[in-house]
CSV table of C-alpha atoms and ligand atoms in Angstrom, one decimal:
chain,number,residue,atom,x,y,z
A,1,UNK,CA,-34.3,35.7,32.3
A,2,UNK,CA,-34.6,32.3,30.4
A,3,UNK,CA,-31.2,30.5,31.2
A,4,UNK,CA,-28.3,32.3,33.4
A,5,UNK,CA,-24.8,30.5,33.9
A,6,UNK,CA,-23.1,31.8,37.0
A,7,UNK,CA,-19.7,31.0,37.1
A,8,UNK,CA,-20.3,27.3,35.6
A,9,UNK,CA,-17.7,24.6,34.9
A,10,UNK,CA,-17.7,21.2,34.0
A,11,UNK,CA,-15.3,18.7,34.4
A,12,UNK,CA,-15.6,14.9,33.0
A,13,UNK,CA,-14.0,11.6,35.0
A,14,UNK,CA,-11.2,10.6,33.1
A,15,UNK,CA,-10.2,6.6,32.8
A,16,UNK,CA,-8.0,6.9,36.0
A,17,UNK,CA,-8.6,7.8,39.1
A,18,UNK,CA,-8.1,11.9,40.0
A,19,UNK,CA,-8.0,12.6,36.5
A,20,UNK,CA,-10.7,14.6,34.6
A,21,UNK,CA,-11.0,16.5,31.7
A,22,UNK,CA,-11.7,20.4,31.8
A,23,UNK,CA,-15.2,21.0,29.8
A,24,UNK,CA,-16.5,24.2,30.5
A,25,UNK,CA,-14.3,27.1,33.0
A,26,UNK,CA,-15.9,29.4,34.4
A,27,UNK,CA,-18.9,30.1,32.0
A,28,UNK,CA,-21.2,33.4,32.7
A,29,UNK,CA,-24.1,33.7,30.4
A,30,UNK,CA,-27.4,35.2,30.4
A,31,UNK,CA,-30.1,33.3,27.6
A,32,UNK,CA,-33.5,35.8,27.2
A,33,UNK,CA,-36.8,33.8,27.6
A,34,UNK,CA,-38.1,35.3,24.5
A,35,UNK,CA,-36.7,36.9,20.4
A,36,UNK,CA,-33.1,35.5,20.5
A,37,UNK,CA,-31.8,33.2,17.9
A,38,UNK,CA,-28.2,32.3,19.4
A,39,UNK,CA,-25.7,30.6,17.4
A,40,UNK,CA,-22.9,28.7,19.4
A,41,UNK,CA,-19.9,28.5,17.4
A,42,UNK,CA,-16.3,27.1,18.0
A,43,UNK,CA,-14.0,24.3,17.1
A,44,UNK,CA,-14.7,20.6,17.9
A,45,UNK,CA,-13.8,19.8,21.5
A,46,UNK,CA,-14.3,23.6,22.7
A,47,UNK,CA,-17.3,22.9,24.6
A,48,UNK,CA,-20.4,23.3,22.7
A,49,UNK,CA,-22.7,20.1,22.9
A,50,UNK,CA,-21.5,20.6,26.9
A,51,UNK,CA,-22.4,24.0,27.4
A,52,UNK,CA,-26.3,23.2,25.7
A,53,UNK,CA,-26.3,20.2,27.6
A,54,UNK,CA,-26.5,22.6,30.7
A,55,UNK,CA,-29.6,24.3,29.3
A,56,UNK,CA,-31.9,21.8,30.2
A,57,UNK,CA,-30.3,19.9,32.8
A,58,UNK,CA,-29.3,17.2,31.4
A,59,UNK,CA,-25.5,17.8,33.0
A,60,UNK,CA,-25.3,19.1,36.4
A,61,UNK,CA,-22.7,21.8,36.9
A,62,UNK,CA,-19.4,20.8,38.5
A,63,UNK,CA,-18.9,24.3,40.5
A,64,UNK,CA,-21.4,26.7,40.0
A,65,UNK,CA,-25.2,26.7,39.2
A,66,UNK,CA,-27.5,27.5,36.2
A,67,UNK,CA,-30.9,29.0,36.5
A,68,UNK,CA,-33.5,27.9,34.1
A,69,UNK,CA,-36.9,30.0,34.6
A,70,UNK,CA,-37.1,29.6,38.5
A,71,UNK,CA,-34.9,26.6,38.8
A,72,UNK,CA,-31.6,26.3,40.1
A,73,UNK,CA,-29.5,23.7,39.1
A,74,UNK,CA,-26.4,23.3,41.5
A,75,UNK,CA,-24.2,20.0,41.7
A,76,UNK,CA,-25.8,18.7,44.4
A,77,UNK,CA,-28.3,16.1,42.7
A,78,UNK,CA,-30.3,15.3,45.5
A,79,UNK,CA,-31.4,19.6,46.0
A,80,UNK,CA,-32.4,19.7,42.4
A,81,UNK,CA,-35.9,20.8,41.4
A,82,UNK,CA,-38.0,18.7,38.9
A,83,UNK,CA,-36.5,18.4,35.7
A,84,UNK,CA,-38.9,17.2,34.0
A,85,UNK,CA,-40.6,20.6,34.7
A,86,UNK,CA,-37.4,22.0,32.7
A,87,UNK,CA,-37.4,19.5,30.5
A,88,UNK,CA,-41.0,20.3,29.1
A,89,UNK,CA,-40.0,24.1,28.9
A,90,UNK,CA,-36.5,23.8,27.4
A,91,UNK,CA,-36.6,21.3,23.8
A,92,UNK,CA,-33.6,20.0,23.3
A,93,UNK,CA,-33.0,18.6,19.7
A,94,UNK,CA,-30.0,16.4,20.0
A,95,UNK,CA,-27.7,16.0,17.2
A,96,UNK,CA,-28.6,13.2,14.9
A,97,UNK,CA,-32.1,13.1,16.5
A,98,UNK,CA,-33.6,10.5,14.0
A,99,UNK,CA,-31.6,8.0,15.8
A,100,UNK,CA,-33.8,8.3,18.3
A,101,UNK,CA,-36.8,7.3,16.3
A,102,UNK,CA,-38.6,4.1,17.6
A,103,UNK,CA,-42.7,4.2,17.0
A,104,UNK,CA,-44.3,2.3,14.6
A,105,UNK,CA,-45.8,5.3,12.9
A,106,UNK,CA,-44.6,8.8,12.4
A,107,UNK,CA,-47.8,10.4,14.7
A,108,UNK,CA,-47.1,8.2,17.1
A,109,UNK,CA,-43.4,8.6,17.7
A,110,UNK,CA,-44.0,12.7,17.8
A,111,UNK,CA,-47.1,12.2,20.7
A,112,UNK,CA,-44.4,10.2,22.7
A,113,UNK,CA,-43.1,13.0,24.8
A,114,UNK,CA,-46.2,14.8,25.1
A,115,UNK,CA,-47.5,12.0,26.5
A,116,UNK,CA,-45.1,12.0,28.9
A,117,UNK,CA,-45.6,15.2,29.7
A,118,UNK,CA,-49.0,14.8,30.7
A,119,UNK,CA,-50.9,16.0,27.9
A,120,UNK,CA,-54.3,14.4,27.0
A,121,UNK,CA,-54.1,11.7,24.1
A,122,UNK,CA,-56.4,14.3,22.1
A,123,UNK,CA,-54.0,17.0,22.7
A,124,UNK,CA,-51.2,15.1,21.6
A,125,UNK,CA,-52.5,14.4,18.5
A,126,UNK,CA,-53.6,17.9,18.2
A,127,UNK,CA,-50.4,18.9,18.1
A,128,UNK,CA,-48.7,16.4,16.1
A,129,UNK,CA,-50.8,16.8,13.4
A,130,UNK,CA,-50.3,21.1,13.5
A,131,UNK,CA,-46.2,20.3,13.9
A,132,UNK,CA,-46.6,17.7,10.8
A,133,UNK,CA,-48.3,20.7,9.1
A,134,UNK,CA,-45.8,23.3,9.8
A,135,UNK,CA,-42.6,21.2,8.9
A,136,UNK,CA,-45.0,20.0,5.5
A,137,UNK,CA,-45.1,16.4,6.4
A,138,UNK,CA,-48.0,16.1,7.2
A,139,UNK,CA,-48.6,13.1,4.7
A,140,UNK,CA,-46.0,11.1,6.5
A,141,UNK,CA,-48.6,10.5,9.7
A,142,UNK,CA,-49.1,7.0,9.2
A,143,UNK,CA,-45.2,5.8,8.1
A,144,UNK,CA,-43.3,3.8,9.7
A,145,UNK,CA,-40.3,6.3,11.0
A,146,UNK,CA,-37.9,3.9,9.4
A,147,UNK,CA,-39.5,4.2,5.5
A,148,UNK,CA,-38.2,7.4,5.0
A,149,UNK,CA,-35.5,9.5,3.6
A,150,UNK,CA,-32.7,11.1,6.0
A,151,UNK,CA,-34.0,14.6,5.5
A,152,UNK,CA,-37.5,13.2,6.4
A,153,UNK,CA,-36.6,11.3,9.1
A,154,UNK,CA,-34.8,14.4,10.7
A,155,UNK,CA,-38.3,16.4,10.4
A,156,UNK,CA,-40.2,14.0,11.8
A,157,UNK,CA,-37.7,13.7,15.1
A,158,UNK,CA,-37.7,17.5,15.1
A,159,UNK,CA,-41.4,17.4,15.0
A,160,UNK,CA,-41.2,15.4,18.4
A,161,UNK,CA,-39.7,18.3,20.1
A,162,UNK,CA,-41.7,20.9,18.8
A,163,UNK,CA,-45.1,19.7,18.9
A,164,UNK,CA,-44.8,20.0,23.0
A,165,UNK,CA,-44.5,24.2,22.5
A,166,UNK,CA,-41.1,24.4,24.7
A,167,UNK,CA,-40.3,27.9,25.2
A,168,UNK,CA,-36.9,28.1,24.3
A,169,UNK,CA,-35.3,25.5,21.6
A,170,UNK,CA,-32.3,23.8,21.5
A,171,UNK,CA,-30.8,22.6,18.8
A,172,UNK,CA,-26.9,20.8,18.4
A,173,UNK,CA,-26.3,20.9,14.8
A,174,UNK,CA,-29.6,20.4,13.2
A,175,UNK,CA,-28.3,20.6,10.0
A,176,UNK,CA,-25.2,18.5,9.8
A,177,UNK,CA,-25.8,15.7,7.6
A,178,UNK,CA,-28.7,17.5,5.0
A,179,UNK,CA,-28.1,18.6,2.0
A,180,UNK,CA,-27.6,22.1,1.6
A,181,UNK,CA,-31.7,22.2,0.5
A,182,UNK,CA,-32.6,20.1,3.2
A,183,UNK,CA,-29.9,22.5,6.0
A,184,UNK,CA,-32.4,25.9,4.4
A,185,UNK,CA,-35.9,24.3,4.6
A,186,UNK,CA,-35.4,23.7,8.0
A,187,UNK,CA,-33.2,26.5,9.3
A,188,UNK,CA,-36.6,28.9,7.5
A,189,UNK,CA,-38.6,26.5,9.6
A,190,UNK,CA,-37.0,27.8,12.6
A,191,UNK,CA,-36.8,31.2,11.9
A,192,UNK,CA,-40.3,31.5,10.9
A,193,UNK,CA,-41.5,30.0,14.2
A,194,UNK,CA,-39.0,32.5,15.6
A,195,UNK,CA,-39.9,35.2,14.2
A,196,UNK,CA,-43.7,34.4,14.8
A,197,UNK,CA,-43.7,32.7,18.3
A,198,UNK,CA,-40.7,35.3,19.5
A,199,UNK,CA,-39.1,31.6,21.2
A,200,UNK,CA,-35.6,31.9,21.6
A,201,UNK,CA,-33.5,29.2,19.9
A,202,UNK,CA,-30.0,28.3,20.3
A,203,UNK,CA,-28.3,26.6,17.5
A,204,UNK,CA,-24.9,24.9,17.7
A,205,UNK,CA,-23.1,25.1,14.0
A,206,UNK,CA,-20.2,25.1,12.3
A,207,UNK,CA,-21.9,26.5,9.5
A,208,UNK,CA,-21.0,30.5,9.1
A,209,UNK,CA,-23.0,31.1,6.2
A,210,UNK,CA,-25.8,29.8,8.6
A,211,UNK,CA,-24.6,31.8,11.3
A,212,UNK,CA,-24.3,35.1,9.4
A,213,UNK,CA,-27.7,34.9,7.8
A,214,UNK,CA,-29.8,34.2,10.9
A,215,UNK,CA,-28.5,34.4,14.2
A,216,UNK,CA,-28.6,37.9,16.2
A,217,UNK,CA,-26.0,36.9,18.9
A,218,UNK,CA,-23.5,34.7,18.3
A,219,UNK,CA,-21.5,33.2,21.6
A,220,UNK,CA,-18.0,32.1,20.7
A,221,UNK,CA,-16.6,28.7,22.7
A,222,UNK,CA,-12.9,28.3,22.1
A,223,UNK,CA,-10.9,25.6,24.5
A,224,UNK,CA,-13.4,25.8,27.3
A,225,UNK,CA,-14.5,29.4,27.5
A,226,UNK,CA,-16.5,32.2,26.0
A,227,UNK,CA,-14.2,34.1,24.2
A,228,UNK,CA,-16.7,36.1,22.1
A,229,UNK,CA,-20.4,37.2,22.9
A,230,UNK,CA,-22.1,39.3,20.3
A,231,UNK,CA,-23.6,40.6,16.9
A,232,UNK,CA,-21.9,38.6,13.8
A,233,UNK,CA,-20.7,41.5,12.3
A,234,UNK,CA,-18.3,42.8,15.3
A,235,UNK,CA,-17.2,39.1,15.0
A,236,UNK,CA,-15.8,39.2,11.5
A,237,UNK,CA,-15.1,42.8,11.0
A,238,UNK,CA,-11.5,41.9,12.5
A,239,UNK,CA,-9.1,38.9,13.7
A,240,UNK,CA,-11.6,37.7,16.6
A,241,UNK,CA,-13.3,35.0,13.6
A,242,UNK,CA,-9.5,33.8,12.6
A,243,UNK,CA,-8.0,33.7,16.6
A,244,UNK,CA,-11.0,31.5,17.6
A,245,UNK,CA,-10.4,29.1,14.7
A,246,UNK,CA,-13.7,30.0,12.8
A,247,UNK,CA,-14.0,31.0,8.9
A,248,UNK,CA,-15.6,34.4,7.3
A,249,UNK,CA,-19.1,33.7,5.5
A,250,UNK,CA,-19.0,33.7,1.9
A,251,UNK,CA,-20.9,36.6,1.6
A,252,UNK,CA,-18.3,38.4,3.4
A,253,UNK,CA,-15.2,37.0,1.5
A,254,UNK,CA,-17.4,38.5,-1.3
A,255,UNK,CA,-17.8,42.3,0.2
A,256,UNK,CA,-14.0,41.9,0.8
A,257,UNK,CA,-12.6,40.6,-2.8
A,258,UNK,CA,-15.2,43.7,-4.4
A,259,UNK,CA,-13.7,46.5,-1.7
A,260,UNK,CA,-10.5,45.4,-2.1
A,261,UNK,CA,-9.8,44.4,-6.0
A,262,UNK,CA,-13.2,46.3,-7.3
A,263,UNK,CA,-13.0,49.7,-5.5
A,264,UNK,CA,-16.5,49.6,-4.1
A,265,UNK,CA,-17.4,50.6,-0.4
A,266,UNK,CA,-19.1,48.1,0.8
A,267,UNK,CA,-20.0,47.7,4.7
A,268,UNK,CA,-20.8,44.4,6.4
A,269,UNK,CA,-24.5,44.8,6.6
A,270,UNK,CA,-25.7,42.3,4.1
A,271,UNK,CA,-26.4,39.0,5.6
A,272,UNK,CA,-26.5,36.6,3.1
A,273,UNK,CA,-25.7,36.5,-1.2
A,274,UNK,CA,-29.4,37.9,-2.1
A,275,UNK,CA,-29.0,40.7,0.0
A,276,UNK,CA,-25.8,41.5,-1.6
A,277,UNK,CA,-26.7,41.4,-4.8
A,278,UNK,CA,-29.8,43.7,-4.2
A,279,UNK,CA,-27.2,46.0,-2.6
A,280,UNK,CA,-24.7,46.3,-5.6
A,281,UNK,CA,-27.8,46.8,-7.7
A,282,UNK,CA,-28.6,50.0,-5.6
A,283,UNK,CA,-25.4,50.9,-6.1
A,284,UNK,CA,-24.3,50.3,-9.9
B,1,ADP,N1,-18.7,11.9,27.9
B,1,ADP,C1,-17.5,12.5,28.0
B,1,ADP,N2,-16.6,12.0,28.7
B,1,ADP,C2,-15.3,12.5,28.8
B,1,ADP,N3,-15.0,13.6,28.1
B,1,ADP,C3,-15.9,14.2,27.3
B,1,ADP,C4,-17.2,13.7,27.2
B,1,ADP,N4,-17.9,14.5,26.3
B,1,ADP,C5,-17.1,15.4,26.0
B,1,ADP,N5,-15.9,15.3,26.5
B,1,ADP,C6,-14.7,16.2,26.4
B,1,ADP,O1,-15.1,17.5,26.8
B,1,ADP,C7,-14.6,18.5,25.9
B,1,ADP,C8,-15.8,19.3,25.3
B,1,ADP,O2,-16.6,18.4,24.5
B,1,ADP,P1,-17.9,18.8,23.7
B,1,ADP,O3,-18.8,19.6,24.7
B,1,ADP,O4,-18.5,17.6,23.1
B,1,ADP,O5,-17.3,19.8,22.6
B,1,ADP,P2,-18.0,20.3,21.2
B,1,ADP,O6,-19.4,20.0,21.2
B,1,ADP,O7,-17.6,21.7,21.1
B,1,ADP,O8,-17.3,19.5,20.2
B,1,ADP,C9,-13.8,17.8,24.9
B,1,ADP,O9,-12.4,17.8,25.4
B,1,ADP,C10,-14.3,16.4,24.9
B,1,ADP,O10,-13.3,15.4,24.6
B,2,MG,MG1,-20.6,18.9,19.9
């Protein structure tokens, strides 16, 4: 097992004293080490950016523990294993991560954590150079971080994470903010490396067309718990999408307006627009 929540909840310190604010209640989850690509999904507030905050230890459970690999994090600080150890296995891109940018040049800011992870100065650069290749920036080495365009300076903090091979990738809205262009170049950039590497990645997103096209579980937050855990298509093929405050994919809305105004038969097993439009092809 990658990641396991056993009964895990977080509460935050409110302003006054004795008062907190319930997080997470009661979460159980099991994350595989290896071939899932998990999309978190629920309304603002429900818990998301929380929950993933759990998967590298960067939060310590209030009650509870979480195992990552052979660690168990419990809330008692001072018993906790070496989380940089975690931390080097488990990538977590933050949202926004270009604000975290602060080298003078592009290669240097992505050998940064390496570094500090202990890997040679050669290796480093190894590495950034192959990440640079594989997210095509690999002209942008010698920029300053802070000469570039948004979509740019998003690959180039991605980039940071990646080039340290973390087994499992985290990633809290990695495309919020790109244009839709930008949002598909690098959502094929993770499922490529997924689908080549067999790394699991967990994506939080808002983005049902995103979800519907690429993830193969999807784990449902709604006010604090998991409400949902399962294939996308169980998800929307009744009210579970609508009583957990999410909306269908367009491809979806699609299959329904052509079964329902069009008399055609259509299942939900195309994932995205493409796929349905080879479909009615067969079909017609
Ligand atoms: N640092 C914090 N201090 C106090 N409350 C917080 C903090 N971060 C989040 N919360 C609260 O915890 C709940 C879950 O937040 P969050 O995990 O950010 O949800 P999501 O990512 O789904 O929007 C919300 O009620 C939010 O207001
Ligand atoms: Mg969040």
């Amino acid at each position: 097992m990658g990641i396991s929540f056993q009964e895990v909840s977080h509460y935050y310190p409110g302003v006054k004293k004795k008062q907190y604010t319930i997080a997470l209640d009661n979460i159980n989850l099991d994350i595989n080490e290896k071939d899932e690509f998990i999309a978190i999904v629920g309304k603002t507030g429900s818990g998301k950016s929380t929950l993933m905050q759990h998967m590298n230890a960067l939060m310590l459970p209030s009650k509870g523990n979480v195992k990552v690999f052979d660690n168990v994090i419990t809330p008692k600080k001072n018993k906790n294993p070496k989380l940089k150890k975690i931390r080097k296995r488990v990538g977590f891109v933050f949202q926004f991560p270009e604000y975290q940018l602060f080298e003078e040049t592009v290669i240097k800011d992505i050998m940064f954590a390496p570094l500090n992870f202990g890997f040679s100065k050669e290796d480093a650069k190894k590495n950034a150079i192959k990440t640079l290749k594989l997210l095509h920036i690999e002209k942008l080495a010698n920029k300053s971080p802070f000469n570039l365009s948004g979509g740019q300076m998003r690959k180039v903090a991605i980039a940071g994470i990646l080039s340290y091979s973390p087994d499992i990738i985290l990633l809290d809205e990695p495309t919020r903010g790109l244009d839709p262009k930008g949002g598909e170049e690098i959502m094929e950039i993770f499922y490529n490396l997924h689908k080549e590497t067999h790394k699991t990645f967990v994506m939080i997103t808002h983005d049902m067309d995103i979800v519907y096209k690429y993830a193969t579980r999807v784990v449902v937050l709604n006010d604090t718990k998991i409400t949902y855990d399962g294939n996308s298509e169980d998800l929307f093929k009744d009210d579970t999408y609508k009583n957990n405050h999410l909306a269908k994919p367009e491809v979806l809305k699609l299959v329904d307006y052509l079964n329902e105004k069009c008399g055609y038969n259509l299942d939900y097993s195309t994932h995205t627009l493409e796929e349905l439009l080879e479909k009615l092809k067969e079909v017609a």
